[in-house]
PDB file of C-alpha atoms in Angstrom:
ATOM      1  CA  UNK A   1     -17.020  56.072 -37.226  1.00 67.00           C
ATOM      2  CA  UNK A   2     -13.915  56.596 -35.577  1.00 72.00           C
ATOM      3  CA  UNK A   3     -14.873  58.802 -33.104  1.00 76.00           C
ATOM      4  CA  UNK A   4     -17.480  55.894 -31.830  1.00 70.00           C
ATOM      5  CA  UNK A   5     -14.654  53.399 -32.065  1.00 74.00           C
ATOM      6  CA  UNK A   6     -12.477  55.694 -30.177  1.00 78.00           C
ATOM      7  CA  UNK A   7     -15.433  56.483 -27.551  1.00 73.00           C
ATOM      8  CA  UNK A   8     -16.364  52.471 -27.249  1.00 79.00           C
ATOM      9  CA  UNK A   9     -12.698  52.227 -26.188  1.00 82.00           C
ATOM     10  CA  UNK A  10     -12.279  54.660 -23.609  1.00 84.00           C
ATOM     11  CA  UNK A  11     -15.228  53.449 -22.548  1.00 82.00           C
ATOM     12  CA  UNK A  12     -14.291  49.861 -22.237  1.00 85.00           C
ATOM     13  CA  UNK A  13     -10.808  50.970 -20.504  1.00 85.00           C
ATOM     14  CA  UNK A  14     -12.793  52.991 -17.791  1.00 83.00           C
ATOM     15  CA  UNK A  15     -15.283  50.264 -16.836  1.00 83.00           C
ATOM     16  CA  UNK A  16     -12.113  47.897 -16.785  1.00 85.00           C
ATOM     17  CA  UNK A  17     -10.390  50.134 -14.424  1.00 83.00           C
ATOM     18  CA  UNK A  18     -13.334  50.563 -12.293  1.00 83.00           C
ATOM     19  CA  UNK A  19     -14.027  46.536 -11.948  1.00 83.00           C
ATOM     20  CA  UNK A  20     -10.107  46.207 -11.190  1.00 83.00           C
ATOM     21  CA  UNK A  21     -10.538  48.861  -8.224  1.00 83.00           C
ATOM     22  CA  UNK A  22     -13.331  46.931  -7.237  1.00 85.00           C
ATOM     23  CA  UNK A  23     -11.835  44.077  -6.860  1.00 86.00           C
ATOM     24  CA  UNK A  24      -8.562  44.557  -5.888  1.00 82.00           C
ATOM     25  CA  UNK A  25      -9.413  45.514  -2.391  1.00 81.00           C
ATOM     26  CA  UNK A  26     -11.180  42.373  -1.519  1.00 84.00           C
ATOM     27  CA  UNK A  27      -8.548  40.424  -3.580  1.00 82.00           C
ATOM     28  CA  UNK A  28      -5.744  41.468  -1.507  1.00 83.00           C
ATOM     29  CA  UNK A  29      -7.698  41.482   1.670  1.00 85.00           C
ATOM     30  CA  UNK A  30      -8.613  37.380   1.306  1.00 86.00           C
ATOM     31  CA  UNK A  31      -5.433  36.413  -1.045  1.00 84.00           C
ATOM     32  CA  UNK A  32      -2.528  38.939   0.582  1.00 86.00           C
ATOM     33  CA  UNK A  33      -0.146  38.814  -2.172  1.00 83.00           C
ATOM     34  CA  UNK A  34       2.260  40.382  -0.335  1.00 84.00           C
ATOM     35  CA  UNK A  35       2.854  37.190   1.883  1.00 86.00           C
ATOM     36  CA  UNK A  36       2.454  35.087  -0.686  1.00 85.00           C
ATOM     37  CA  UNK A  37       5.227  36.231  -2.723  1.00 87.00           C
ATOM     38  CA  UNK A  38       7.320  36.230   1.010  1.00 85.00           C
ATOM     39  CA  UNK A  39       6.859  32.782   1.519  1.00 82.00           C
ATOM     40  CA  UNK A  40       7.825  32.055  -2.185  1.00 86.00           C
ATOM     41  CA  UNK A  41      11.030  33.708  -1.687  1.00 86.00           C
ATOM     42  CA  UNK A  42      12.377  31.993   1.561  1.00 85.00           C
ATOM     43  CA  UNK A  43      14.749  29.439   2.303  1.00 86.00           C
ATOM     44  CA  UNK A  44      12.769  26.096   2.125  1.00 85.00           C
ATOM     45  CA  UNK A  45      15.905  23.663   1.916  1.00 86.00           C
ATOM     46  CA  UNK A  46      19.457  23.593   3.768  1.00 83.00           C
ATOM     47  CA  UNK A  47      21.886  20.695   3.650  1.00 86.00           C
ATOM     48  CA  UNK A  48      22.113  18.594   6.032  1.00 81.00           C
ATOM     49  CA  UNK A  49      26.064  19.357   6.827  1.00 81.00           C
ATOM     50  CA  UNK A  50      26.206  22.449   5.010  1.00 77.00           C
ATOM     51  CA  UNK A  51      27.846  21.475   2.032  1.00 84.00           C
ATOM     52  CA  UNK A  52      26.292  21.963  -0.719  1.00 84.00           C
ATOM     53  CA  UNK A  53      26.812  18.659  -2.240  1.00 86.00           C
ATOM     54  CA  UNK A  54      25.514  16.816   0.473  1.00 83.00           C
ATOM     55  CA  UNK A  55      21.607  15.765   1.070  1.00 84.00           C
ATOM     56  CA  UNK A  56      18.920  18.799   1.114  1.00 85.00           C
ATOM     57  CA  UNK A  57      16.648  18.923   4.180  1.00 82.00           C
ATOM     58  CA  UNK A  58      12.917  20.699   4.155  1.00 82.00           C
ATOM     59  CA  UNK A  59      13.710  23.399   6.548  1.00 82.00           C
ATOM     60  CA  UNK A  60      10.207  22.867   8.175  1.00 80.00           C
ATOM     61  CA  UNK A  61      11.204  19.395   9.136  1.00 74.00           C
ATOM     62  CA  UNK A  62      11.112  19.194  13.301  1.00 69.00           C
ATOM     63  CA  UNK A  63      14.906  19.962  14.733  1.00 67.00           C
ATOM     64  CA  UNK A  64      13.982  16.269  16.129  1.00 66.00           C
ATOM     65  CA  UNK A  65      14.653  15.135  12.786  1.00 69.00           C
ATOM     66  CA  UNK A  66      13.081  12.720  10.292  1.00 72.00           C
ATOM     67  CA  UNK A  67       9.778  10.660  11.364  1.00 75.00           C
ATOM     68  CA  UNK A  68      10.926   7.285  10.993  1.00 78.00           C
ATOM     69  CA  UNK A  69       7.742   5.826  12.220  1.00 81.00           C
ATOM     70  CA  UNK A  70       3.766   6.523  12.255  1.00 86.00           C
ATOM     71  CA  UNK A  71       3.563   6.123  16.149  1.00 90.00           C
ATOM     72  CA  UNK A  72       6.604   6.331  18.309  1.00 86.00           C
ATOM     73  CA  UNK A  73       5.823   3.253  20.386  1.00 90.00           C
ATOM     74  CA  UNK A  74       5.616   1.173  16.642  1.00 92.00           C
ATOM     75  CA  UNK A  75       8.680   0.572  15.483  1.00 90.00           C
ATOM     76  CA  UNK A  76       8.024  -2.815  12.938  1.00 92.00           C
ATOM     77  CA  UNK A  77       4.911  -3.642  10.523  1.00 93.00           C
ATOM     78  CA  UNK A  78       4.209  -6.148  13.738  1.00 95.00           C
ATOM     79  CA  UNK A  79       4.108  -3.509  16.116  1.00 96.00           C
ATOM     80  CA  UNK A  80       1.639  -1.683  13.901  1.00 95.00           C
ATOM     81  CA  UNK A  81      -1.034  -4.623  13.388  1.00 96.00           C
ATOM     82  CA  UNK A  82      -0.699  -5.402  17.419  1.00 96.00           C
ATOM     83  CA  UNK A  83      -1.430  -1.494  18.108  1.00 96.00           C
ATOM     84  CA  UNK A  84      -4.657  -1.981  15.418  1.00 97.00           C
ATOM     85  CA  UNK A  85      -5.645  -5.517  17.071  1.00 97.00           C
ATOM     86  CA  UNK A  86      -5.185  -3.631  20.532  1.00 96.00           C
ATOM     87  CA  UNK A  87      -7.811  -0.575  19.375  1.00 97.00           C
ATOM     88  CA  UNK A  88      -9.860  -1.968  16.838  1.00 97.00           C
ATOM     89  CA  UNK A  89     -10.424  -5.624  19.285  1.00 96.00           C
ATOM     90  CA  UNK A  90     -14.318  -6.287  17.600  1.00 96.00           C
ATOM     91  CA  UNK A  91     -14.243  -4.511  14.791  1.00 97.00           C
ATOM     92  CA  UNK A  92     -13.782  -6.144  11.218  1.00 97.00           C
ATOM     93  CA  UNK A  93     -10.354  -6.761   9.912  1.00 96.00           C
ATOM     94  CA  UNK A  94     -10.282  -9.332   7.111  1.00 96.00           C
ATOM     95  CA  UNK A  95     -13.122 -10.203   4.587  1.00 95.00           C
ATOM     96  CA  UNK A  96     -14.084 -12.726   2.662  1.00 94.00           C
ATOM     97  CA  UNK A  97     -16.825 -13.728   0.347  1.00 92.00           C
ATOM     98  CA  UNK A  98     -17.859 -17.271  -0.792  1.00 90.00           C
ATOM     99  CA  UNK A  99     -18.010 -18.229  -4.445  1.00 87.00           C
ATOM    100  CA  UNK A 100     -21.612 -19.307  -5.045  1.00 91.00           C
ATOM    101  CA  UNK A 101     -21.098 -20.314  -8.838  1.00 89.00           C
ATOM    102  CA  UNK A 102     -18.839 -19.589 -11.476  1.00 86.00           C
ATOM    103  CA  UNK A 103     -19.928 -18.906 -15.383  1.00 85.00           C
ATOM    104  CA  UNK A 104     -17.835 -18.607 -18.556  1.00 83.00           C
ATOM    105  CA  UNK A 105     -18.464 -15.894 -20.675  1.00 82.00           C
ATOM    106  CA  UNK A 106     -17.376 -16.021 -24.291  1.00 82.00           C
ATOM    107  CA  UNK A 107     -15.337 -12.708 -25.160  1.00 80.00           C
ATOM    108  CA  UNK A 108     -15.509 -11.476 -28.778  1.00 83.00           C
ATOM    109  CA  UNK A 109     -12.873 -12.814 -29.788  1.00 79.00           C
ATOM    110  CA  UNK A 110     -13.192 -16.129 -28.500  1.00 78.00           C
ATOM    111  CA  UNK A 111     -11.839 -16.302 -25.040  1.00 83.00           C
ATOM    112  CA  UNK A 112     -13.645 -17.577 -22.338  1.00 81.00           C
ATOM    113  CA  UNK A 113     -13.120 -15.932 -19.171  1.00 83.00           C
ATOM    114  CA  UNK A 114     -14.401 -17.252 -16.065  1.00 81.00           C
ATOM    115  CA  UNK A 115     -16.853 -14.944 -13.837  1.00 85.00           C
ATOM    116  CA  UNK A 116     -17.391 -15.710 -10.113  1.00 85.00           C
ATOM    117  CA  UNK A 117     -21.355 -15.086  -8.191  1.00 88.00           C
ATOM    118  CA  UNK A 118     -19.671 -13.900  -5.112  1.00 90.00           C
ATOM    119  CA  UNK A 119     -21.944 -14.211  -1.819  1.00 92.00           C
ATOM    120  CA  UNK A 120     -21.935 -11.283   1.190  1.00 94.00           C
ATOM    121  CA  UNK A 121     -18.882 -10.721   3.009  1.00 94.00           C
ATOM    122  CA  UNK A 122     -17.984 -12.674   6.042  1.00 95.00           C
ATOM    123  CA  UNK A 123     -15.941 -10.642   8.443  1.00 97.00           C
ATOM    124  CA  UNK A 124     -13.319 -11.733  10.794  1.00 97.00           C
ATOM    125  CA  UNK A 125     -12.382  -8.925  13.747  1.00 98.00           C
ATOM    126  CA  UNK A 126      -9.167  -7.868  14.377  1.00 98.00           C
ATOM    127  CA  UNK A 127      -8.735 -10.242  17.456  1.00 97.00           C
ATOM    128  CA  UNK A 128      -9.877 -13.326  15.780  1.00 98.00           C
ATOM    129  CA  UNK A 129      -7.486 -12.509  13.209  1.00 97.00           C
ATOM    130  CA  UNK A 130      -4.079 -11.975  15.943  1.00 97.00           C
ATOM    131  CA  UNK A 131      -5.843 -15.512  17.272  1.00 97.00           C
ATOM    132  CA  UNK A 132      -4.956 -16.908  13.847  1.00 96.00           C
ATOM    133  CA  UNK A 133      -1.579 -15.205  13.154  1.00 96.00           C
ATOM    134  CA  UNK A 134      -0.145 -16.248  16.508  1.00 97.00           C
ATOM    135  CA  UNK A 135      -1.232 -19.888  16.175  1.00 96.00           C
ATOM    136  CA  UNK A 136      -0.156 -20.090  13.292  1.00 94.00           C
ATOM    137  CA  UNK A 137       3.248 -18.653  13.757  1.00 94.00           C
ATOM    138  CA  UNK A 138       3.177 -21.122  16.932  1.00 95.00           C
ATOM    139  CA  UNK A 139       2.323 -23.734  14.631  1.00 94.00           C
ATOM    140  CA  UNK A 140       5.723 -23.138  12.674  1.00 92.00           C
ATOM    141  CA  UNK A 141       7.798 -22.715  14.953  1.00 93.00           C
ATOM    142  CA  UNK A 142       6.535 -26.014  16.634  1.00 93.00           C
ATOM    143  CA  UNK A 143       7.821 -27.841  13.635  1.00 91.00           C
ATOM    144  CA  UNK A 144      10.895 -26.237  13.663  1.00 90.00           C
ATOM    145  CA  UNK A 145      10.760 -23.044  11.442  1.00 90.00           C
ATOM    146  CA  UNK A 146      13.014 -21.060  13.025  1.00 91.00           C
ATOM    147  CA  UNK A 147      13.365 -16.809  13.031  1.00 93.00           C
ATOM    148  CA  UNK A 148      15.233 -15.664  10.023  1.00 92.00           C
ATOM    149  CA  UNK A 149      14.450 -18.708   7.825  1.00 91.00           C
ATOM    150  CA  UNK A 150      12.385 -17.679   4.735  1.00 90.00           C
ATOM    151  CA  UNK A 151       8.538 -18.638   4.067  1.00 90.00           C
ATOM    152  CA  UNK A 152       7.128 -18.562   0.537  1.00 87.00           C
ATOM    153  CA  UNK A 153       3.489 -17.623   0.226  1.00 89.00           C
ATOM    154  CA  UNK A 154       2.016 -19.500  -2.490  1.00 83.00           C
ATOM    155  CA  UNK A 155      -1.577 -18.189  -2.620  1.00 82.00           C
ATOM    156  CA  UNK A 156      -3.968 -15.499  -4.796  1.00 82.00           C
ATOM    157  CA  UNK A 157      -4.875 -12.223  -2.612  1.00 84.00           C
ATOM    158  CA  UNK A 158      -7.104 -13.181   0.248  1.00 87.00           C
ATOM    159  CA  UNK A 159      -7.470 -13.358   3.972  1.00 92.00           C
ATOM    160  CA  UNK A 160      -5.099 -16.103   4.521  1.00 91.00           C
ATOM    161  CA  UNK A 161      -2.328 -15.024   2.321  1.00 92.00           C
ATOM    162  CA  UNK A 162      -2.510 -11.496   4.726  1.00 94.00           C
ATOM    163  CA  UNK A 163      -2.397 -13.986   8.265  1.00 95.00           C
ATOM    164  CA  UNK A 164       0.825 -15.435   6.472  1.00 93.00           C
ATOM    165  CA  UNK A 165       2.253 -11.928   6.022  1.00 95.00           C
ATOM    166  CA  UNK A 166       1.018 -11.030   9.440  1.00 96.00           C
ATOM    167  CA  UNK A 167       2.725 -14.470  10.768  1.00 96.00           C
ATOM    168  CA  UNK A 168       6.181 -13.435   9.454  1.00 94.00           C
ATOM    169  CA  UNK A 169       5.933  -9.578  10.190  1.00 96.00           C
ATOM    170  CA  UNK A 170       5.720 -10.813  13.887  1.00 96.00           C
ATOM    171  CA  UNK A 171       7.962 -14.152  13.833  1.00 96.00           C
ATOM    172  CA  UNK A 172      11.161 -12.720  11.795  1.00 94.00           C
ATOM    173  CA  UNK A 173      10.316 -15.048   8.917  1.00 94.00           C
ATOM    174  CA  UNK A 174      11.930 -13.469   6.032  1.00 93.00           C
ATOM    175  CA  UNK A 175       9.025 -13.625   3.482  1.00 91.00           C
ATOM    176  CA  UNK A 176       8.919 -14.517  -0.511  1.00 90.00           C
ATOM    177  CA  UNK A 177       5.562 -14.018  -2.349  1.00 89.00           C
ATOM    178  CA  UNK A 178       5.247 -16.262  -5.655  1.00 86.00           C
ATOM    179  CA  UNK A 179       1.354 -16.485  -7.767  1.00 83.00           C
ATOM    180  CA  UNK A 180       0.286 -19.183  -9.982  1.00 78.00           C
ATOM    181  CA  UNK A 181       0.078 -16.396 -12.789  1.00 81.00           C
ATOM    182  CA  UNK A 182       4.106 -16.508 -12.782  1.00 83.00           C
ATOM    183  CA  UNK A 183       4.028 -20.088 -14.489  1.00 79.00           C
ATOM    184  CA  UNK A 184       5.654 -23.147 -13.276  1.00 77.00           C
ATOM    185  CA  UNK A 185       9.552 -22.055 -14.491  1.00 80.00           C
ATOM    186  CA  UNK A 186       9.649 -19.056 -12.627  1.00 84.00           C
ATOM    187  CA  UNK A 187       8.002 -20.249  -9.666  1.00 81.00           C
ATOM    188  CA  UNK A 188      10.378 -23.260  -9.268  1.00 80.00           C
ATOM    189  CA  UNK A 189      13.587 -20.236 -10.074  1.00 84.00           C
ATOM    190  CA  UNK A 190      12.011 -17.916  -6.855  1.00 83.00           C
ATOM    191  CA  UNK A 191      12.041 -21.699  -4.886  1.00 80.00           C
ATOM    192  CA  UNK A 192      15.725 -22.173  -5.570  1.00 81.00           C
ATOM    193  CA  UNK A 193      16.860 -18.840  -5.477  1.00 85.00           C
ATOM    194  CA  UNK A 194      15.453 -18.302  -2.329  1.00 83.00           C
ATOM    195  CA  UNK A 195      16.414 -21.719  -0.877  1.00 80.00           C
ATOM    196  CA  UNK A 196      13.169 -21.581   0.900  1.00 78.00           C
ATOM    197  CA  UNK A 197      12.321 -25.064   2.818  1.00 71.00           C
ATOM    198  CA  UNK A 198       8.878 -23.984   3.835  1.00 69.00           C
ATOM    199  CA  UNK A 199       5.297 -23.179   2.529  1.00 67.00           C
ATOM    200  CA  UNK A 200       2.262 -21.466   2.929  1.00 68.00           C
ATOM    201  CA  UNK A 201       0.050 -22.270   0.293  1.00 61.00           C
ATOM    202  CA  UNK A 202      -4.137 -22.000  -0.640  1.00 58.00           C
ATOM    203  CA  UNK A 203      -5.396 -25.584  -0.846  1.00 56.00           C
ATOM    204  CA  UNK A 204      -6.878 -25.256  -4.334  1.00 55.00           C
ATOM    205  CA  UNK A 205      -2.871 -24.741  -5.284  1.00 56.00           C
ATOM    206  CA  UNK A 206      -2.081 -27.912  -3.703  1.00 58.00           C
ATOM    207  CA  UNK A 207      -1.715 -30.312  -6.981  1.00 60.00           C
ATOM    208  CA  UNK A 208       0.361 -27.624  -8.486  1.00 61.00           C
ATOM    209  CA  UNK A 209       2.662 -26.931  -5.664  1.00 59.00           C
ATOM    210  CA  UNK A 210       3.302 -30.848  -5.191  1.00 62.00           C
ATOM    211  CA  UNK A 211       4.907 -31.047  -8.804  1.00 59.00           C
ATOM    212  CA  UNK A 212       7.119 -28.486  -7.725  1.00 59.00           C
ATOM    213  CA  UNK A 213       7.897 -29.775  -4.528  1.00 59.00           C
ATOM    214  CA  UNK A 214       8.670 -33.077  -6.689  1.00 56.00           C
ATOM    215  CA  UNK A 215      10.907 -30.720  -8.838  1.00 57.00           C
ATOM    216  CA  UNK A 216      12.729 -29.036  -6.018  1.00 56.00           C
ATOM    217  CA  UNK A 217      12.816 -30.790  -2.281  1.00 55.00           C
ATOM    218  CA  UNK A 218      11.067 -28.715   0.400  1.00 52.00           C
ATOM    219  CA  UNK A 219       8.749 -29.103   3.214  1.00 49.00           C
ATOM    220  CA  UNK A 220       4.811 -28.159   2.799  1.00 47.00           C
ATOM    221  CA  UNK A 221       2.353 -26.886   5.161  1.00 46.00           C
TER     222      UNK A 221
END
């Protein structure tokens, strides 16, 4: 018995050995291990002034130095949406579906949560949408919003809350973002501690927004 345990072995060993010389050959052919294990052991960092306490730098970054923007000719989130309107003139930009109803379903436990039957997408291209950010950037400024003077956006997620960021990427309006899902407290706190005197708000937020306008002076659009 332990002769056939000792021949099962060898065995085993040999056909091992044989499948390893097999497949070593193509292995190092495809993988080289030999440069893989070169590349793991070379410099990949240096600092930046040679100290050693100082910032580490990728070695493989340009001897330009850091990109500090997507396209050299873009240097502000404006610049970047006027390259895309410039390209992309007819295609779509911004979508939006209508609400054709709205149901309640009752969870499990109780809670009613409201579902919306959204309709097909309505497209706006990228030019119609610059149309819209430059009149109504125009619009501001006509009324005397000047550059540098904040603009709360007072909306949910959709098309017109991105024409409002759009508006103050382009017009210097420093911008503060504030949802109905904050609750009336802290939306009147971002007001004040933003001293924002201007608005750009959805309609259907209107009768909210006007109590806090009552609670804290500031003009509406």
């Amino acid at each position: 018995m332990e002769i056939v345990v000792s021949f099962l072995s060898i065995a085993l060993k040999v056909v091992s050995l044989v499948f390893d010389t097999i497949t070593y050959v193509p292995y190092y052919i495809i993988q080289r291990p030999d440069k893989i294990c070169k590349r793991s052991k070379r410099i990949k960092a240096k600092p930046v002034s040679g100290k050693p306490s100082d910032a580490w730098r990728s070695v493989d970054v340009p001897s330009t130095g850091l990109t500090t923007s997507i396209f050299p000719e873009c240097k502000t989130l404006d610049d970047l949406f006027s390259r895309a309107c410039s390209i992309y003139v007819d295609q779509p930009c911004l979508g939006t579906r209508d609400v054709i109803s709205e149901d309640e379903e009752v969870q499990p436990g109780g809670k009613v949560f409201k579902k919306l039957v959204l309709g097909h997408y309505q497209w706006e291209t990228y030019a119609e949408v610059s149309t819209r950010v430059n009149n109504f950037g125009s619009g501001l400024c006509s009324l005397g919003h000047l550059p540098r003077s904040m603009l709360v956006i007072f909306a949910e997620t959709r098309a017109d809350w991105m024409v409002s960021a759009q508006t103050c990427f382009k017009y210097n309006f420093p911008m503060v973002t504030l949802y109905a899902t904050l609750g009336v407290d802290a939306i009147i706190h971002g007001i004040k501690e933003t001293e924002v005197h201007w608005s750009s708000q959805a309609l259907n937020f209107y009768p909210s927004f006007r109590m806090f306008y009552l609670r804290h002076q500031m003009s509406v659009t």
